[in-house]
PDB file of C-alpha atoms in Angstrom:
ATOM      1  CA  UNK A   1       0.000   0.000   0.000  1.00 90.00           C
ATOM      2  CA  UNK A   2       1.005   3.511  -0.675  1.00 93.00           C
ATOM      3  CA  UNK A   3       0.381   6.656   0.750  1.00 93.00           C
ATOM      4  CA  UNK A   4       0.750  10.124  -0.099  1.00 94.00           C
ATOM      5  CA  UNK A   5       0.841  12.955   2.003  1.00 96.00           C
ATOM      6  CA  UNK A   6       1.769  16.959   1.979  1.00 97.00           C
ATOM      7  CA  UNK A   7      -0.394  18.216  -0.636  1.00 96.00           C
ATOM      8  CA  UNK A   8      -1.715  21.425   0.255  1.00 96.00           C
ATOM      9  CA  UNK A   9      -2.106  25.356  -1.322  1.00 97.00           C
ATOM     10  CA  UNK A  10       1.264  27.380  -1.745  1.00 97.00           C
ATOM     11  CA  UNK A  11       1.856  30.157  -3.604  1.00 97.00           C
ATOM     12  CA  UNK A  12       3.781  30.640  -6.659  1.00 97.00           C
ATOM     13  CA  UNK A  13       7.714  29.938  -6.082  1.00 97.00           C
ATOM     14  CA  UNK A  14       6.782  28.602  -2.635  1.00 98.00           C
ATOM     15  CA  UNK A  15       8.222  24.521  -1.866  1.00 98.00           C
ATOM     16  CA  UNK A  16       6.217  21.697  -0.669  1.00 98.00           C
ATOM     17  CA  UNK A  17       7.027  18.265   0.006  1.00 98.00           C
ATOM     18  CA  UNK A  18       5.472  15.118  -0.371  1.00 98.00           C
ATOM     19  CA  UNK A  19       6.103  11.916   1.316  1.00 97.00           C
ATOM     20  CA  UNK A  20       4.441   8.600   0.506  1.00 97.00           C
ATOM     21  CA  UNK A  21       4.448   5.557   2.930  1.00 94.00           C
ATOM     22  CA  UNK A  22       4.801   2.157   1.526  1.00 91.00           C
ATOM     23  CA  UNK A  23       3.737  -0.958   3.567  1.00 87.00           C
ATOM     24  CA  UNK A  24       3.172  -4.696   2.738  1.00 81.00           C
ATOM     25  CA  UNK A  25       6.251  -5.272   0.967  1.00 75.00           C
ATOM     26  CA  UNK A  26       9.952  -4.606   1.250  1.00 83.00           C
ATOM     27  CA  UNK A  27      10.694  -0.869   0.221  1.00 85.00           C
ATOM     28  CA  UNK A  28      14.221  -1.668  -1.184  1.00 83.00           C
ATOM     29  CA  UNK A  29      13.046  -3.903  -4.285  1.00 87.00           C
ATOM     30  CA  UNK A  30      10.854  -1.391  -5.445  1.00 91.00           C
ATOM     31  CA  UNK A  31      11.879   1.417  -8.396  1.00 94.00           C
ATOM     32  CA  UNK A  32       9.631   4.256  -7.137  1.00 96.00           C
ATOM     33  CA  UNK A  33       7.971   7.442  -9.057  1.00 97.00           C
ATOM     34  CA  UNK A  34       5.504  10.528  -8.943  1.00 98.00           C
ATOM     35  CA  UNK A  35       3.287  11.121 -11.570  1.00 98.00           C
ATOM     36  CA  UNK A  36       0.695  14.076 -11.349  1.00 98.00           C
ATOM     37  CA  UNK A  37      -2.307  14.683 -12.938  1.00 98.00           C
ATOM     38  CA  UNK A  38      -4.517  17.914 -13.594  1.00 96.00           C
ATOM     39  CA  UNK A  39      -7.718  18.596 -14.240  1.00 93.00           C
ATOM     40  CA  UNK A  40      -8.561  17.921 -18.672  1.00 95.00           C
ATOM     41  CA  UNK A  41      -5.293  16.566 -18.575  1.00 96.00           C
ATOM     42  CA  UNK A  42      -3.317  13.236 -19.076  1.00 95.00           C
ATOM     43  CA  UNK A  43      -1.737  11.719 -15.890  1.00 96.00           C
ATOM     44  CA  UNK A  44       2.147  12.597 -16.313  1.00 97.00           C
ATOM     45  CA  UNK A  45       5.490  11.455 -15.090  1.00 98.00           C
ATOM     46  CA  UNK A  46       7.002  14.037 -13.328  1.00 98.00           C
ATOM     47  CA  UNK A  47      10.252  12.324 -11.125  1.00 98.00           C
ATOM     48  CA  UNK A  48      11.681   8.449 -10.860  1.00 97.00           C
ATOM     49  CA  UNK A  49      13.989   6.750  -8.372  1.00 97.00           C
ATOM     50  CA  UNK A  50      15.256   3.434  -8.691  1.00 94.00           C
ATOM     51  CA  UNK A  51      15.574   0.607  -6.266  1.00 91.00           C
ATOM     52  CA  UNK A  52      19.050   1.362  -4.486  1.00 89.00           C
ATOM     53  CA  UNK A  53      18.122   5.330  -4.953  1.00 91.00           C
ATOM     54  CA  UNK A  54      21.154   6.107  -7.485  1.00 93.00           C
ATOM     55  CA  UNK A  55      19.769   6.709 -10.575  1.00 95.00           C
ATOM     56  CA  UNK A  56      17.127   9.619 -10.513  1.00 97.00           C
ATOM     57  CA  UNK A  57      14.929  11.272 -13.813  1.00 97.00           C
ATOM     58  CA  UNK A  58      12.612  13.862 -13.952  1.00 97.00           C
ATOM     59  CA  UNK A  59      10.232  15.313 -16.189  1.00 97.00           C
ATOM     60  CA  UNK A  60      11.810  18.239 -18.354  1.00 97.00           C
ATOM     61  CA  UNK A  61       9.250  21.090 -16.645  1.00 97.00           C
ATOM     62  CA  UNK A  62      10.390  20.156 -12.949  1.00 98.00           C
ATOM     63  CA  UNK A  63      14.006  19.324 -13.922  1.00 97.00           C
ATOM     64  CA  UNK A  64      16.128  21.696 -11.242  1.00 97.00           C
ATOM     65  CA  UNK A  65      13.208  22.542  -9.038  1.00 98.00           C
ATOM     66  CA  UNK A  66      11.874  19.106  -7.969  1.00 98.00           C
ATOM     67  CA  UNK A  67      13.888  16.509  -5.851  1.00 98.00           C
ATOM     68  CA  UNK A  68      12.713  13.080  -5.587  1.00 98.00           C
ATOM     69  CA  UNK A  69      14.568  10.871  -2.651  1.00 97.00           C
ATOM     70  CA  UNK A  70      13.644   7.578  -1.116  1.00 93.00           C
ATOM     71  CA  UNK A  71      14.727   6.745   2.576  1.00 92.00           C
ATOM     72  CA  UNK A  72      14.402   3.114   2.646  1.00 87.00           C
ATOM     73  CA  UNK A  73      15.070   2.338   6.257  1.00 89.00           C
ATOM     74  CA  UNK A  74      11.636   4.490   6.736  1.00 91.00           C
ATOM     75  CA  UNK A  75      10.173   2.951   3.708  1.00 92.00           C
ATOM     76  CA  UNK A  76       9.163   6.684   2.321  1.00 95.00           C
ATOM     77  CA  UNK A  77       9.119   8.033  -0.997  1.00 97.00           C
ATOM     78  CA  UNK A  78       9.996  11.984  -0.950  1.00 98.00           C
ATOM     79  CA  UNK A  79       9.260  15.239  -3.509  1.00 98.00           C
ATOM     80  CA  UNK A  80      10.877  18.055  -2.572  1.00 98.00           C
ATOM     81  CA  UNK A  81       8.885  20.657  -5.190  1.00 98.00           C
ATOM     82  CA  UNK A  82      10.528  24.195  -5.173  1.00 98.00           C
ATOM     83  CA  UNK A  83       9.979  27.419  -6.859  1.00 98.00           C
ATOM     84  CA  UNK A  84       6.668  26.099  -7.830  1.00 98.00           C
ATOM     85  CA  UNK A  85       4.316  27.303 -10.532  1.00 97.00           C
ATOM     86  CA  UNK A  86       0.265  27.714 -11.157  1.00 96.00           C
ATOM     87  CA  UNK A  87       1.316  25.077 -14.308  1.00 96.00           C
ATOM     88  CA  UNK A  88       2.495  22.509 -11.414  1.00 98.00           C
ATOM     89  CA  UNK A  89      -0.691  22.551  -9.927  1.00 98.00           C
ATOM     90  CA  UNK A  90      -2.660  18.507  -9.841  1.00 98.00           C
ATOM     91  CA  UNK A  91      -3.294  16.137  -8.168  1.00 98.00           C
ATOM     92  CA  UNK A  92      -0.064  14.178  -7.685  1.00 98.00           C
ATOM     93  CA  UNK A  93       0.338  10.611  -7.000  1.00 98.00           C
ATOM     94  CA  UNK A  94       3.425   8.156  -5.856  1.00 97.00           C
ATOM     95  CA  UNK A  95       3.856   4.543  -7.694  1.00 97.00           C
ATOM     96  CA  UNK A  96       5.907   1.896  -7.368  1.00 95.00           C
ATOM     97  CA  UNK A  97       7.230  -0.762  -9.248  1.00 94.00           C
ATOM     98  CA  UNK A  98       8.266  -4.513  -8.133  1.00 89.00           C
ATOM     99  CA  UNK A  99      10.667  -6.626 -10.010  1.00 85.00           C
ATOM    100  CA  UNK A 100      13.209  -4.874 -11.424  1.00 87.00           C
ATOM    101  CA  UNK A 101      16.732  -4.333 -11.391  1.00 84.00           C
ATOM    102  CA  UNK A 102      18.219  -1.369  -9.961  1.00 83.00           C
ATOM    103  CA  UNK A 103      19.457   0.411 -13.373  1.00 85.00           C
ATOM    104  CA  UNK A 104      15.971   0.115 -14.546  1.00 87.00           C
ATOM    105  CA  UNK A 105      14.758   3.332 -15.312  1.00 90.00           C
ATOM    106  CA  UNK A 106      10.293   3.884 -15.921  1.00 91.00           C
ATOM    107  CA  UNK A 107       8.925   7.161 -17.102  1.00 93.00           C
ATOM    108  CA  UNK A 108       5.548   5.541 -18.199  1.00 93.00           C
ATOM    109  CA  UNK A 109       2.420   5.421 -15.669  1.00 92.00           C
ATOM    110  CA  UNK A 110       1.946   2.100 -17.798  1.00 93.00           C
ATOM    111  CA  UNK A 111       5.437   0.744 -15.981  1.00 93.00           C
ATOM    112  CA  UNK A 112       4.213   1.047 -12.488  1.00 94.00           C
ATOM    113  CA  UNK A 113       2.343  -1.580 -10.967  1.00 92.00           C
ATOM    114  CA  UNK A 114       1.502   0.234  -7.461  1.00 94.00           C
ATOM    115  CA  UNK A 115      -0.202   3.375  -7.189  1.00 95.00           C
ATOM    116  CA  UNK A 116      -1.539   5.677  -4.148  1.00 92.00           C
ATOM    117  CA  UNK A 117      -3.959   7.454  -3.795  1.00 92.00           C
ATOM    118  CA  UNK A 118      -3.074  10.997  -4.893  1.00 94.00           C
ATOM    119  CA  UNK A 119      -2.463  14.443  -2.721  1.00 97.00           C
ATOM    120  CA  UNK A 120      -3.546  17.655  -4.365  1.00 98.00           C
ATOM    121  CA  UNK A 121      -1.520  20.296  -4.820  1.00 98.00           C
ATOM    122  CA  UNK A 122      -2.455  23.830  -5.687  1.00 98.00           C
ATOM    123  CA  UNK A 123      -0.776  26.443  -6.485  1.00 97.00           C
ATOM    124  CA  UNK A 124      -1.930  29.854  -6.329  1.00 94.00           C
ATOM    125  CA  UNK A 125      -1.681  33.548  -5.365  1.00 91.00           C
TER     126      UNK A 125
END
């Protein structure tokens, strides 16, 4: 099970962060992303982690302002959003994927196998 947390309304160039607990399975084996989704719009990747946490990709529109991290002792997936924008403004959700090996690399929603529910964020003045 996943869930995501931290959602909330900021405004423009303000940071959030979202966490997403995982239970029911062992955190390490799984390659981890966000995808987000807004309203008349196609759910999109927006950040990926890998199993061991060393190989990280992001979505060209939240490349240098988004961090994704995984703590795997705590079994949490992280999104540190900064400088954020109305356009990053969705409903954002955390996914996970089992059986892979740790250069794997997803960027499709279609990859994941394990999705939470999402946390909306909003971004406004």
């Amino acid at each position: 099970q996943l869930q995501a947390s931290g959602g909330g309304l900021v405004q423009p160039g303000g940071s959030l962060r979202l966490s997403c607990e995982a239970s029911g399975g062992t955190f390490r084996n799984y390659a981890m992303g966000w995808f987000r989704q807004a309203p008349r719009k196609e759910r999109e990747f927006v950040a990926f982690i890998s199993r061991n946490g060393r190989i990280t990709t992001y979505s060209d529109s939240v490349k240098g302002r988004f961090t994704i991290s995984k703590d795997n002792a705590q079994s949490t997936l992280y999104l540190q959003m900064n400088s954020l924008k109305p356009e990053d403004a969705a409903v954002y959700y955390c996914a996970a994927r089992s059986g892979v090996i740790s250069s794997t690399i997803i960027r499709s929603a279609n990859d994941m196998n394990y999705w939470g529910k999402g946390t909306q964020v909003t971004v406004s003045s």
